[in-house]
XYZ file of C-alpha atoms in Angstrom:
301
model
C 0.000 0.000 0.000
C 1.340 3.682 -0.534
C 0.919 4.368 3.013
C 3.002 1.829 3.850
C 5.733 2.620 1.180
C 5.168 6.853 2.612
C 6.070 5.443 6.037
C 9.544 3.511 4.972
C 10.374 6.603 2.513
C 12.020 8.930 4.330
C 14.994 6.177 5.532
C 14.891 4.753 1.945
C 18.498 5.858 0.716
C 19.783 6.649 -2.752
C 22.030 3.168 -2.886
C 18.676 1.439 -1.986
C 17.161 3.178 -4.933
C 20.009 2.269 -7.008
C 19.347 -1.440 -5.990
C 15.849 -0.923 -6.759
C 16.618 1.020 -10.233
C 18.561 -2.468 -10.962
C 15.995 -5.342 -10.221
C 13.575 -2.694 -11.943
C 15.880 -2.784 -15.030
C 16.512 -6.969 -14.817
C 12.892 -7.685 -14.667
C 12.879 -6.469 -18.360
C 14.777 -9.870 -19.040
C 14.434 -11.727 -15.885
C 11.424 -13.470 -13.933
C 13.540 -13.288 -11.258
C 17.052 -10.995 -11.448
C 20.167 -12.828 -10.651
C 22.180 -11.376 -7.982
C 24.812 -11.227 -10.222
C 23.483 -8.611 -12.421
C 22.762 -6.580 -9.564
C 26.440 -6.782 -8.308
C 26.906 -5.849 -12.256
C 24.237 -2.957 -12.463
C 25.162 -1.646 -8.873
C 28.679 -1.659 -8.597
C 27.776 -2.450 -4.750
C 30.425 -5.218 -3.597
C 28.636 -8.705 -2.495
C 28.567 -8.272 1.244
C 27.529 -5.021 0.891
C 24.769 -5.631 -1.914
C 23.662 -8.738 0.134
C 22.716 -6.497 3.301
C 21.269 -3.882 1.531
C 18.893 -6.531 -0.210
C 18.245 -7.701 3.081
C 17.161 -4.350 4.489
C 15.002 -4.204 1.367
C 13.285 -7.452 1.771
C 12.135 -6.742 5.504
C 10.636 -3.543 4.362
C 8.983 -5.680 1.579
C 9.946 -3.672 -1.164
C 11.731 -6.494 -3.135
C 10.769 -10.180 -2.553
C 13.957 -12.681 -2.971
C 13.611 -16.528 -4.177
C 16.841 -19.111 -4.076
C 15.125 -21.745 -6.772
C 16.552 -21.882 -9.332
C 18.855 -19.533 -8.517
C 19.346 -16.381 -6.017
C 16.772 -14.166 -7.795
C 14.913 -10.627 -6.510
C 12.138 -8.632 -7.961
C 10.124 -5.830 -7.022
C 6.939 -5.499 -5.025
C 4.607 -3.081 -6.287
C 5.839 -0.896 -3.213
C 9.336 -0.762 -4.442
C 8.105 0.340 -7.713
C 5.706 2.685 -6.100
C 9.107 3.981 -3.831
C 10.610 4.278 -7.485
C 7.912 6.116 -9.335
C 7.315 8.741 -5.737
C 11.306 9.307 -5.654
C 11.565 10.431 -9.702
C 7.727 12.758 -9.264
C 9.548 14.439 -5.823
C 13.189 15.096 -7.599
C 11.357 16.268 -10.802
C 9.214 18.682 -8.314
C 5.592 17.216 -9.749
C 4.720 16.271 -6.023
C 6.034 17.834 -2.774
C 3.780 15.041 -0.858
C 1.434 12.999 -1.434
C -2.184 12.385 1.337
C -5.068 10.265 1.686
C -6.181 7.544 -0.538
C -9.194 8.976 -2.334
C -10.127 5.953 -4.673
C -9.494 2.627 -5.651
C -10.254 -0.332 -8.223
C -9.553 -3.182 -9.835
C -6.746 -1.102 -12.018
C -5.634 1.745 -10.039
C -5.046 3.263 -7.067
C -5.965 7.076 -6.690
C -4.009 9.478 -3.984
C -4.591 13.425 -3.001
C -1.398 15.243 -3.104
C 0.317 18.465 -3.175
C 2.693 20.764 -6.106
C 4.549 23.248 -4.889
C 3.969 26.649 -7.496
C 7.249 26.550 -9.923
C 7.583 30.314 -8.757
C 8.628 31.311 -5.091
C 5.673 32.760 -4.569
C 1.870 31.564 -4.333
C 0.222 28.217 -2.482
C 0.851 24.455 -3.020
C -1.448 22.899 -5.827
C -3.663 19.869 -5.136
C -2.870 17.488 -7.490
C -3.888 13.775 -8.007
C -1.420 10.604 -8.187
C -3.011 8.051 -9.969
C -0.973 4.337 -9.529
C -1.867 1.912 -12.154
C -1.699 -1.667 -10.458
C -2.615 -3.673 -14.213
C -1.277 -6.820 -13.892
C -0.924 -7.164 -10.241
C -3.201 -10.126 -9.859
C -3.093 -11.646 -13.421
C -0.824 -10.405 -16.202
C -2.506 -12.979 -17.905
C -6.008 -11.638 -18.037
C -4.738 -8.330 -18.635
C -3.074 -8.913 -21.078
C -5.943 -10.985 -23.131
C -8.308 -8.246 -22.465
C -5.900 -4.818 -23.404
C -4.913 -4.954 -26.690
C -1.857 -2.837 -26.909
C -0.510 -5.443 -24.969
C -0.818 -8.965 -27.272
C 2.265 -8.365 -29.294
C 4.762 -8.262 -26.343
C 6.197 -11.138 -26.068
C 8.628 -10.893 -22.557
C 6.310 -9.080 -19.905
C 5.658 -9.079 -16.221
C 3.583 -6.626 -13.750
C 6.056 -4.158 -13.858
C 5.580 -3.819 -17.906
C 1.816 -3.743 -17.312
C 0.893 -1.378 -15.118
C 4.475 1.073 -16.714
C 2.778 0.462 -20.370
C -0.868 1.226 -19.172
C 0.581 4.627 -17.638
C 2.241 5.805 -20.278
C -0.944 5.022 -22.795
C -3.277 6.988 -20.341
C -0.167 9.962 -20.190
C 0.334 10.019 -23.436
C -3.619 10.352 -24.642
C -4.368 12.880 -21.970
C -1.546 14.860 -23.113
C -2.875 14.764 -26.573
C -6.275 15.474 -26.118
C -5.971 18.192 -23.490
C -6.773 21.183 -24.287
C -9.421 20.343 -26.979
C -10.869 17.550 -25.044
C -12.579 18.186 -21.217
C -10.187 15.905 -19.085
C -8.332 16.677 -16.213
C -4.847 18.613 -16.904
C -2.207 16.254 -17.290
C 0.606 17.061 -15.243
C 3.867 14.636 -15.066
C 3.862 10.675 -15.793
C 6.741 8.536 -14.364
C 6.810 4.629 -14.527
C 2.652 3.450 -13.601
C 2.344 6.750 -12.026
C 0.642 10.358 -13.276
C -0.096 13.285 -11.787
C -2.679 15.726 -12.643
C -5.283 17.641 -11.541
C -7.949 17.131 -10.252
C -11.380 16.329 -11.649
C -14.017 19.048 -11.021
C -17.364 17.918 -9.648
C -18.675 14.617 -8.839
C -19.021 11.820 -10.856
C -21.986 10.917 -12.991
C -23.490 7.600 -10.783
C -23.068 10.038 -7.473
C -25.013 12.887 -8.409
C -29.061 13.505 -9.247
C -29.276 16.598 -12.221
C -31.711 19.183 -12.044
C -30.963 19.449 -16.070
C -30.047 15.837 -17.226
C -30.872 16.567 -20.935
C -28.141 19.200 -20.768
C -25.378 17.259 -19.518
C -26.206 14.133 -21.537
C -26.021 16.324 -24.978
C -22.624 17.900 -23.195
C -21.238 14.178 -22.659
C -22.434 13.145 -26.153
C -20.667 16.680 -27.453
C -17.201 15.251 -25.806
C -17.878 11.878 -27.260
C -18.094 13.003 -30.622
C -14.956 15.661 -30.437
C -12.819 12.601 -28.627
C -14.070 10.932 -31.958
C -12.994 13.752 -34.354
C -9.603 13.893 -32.639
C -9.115 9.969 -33.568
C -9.859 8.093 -30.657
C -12.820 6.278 -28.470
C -12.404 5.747 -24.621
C -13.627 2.272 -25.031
C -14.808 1.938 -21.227
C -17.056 5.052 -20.963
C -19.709 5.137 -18.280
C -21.371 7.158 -15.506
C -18.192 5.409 -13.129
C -15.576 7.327 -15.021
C -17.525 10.875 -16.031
C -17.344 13.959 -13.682
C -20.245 16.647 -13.734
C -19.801 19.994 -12.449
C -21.737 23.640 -12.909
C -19.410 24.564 -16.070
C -19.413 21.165 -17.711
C -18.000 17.278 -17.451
C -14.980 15.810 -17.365
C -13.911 12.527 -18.799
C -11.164 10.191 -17.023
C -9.752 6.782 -17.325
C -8.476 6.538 -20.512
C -5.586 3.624 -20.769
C -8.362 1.619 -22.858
C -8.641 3.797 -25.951
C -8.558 2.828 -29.104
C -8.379 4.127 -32.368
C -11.461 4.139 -35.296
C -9.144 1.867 -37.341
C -9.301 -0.871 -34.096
C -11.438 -4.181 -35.913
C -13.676 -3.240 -32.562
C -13.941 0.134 -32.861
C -17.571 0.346 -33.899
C -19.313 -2.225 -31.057
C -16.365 -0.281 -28.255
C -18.225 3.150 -29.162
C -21.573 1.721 -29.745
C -21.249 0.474 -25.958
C -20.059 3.926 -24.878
C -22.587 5.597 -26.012
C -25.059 2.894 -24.843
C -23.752 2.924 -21.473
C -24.355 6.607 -21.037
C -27.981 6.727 -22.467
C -28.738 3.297 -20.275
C -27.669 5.309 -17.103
C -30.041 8.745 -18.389
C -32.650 6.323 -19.114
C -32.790 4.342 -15.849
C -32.272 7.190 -13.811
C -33.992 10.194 -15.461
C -36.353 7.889 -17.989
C -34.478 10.431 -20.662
C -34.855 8.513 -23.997
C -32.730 8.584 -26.953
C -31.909 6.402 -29.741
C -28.184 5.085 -29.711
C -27.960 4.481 -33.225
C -29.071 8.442 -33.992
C -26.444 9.334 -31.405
C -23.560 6.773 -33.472
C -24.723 8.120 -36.289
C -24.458 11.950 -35.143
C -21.012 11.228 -33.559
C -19.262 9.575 -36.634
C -20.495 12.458 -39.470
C -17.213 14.257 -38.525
C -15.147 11.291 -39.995
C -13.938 13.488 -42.735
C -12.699 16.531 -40.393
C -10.480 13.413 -37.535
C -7.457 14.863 -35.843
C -4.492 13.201 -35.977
């Protein structure tokens, strides 16, 4: 957990993070990296190395096997030590709070900026931690599709590759697109801030119409700018006086995907389903496709 990993932090030194930045590295070629290669990557001598990696292991932020070899890999709180350390040195996040959500792919902290000028107040920002892959690589990896063609992976790769997807589309799309500002991305980490509002599911509209033609609006300009989220619902939109905001975006997929069609057909259903159910507002899905794909001619790389 990253409370636990905020506790050990501040006696975490930089030749453990140099042992960490080394099983990190081997785990791109090694189930299990061979303490070898860390003497290698390192330049630690044996005893020293040994200790150190002993220290590490009671704080469980590596995990050590002896079959078939003397092998060590990460725990996602070594990589979560990693990811905090690079976001504090590159001044994204002077600290980081409270857990403020969690699921089966992430795991969402409050946290602070300090202002890049000597003057002003601390930003709020959030730290999203993807955790893809920490139960099953397996079944990630048969349900995300940017992820089929890779032949050596682990956890590490997962929840790193996920990040950097979400990072990069945010960074893309923001401006044009209503999303949260993307700040800094480092490993499965990203800062940013904060969504305004509440989310869809939470709230109950005075003017549902309104904000169901605004969410249909972003659908079709995320459409025009080459990409569908692929996992839209009322779990992952935020509403607020001014507008929404859409989040969660490691998913997306492009209008040449061979699913691209039934992926937006389902966002779009998934939104109407929720204004239907909950505000009996009624409109046909394939009008709403239909409306959202005319722009096909004017896409965005």
């Amino acid at each position: 957990m990253i409370a636990d990993v905020l506790k050990l932090f501040p006696g975490i030194t930089s030749r453990d993070f140099r042992i960490l930045t080394g099983i990190e590295v081997g785990m791109q070629d090694h189930e299990w990296v061979p303490f070898d290669e860390l003497v290698k990557y390192t330049r630690i001598d044996h005893q020293n190395l040994a200790y150190r990696l002993g220290e590490l292991i009671e704080k469980e932020l590596v995990v050590a096997t002896t079959r078939p070899y003397e092998g060590y890999r990460l725990y996602f709180n070594g990589y979560d030590a990693l990811a905090i350390n690079a976001l504090v040195k590159r001044g994204s996040i002077s600290a980081l709070g409270d857990e403020i959500g969690v699921g089966k792919e992430s795991v969402v902290h409050e946290g602070m900026k300090e202002p890049e000028l000597p003057i002003g107040d601390p930003e709020t920002v959030i730290v999203k931690f993807h955790r893809e892959g920490r139960t099953s690589f397996r079944d990630v990896k048969r349900l995300r599709g940017h992820l089929v063609n890779k032949e050596h992976f682990s956890w590490i790769y997962a929840a790193r590759l996920a990040a950097g997807r979400e990072y990069e589309i945010m960074s893309r799309l923001y401006p044009d697109i209503s999303i949260p500002r993307p700040i800094d991305g480092n490993r499965h980490a990203i800062v940013m801030e904060p969504a305004k509002g509440e989310l869809l599911f939470k709230v109950r509209l005075e003017d549902p119409e309104i904000f169901f033609d605004m969410i249909m609006e972003q659908i079709k300009k995320i459409y025009c700018h080459n990409i569908i989220h692929a996992d839209l619902s009322e779990y992952n939109v935020f509403v607020n006086p001014e507008g929404v905001q859409i989040i969660d975006w490691p998913q997306y997929v492009t209008p040449s995907h061979p699913h691209a069609e039934e992926l937006l057909m389902r966002d779009i259903s998934n939104i109407a389903a929720h204004f239907k159910k909950k505000y009996n507002l009624k409109r046909d899905v394939d009008e709403l496709y239909a409306q959202i794909v005319s722009c096909t001619d004017n896409i965005k790389d």
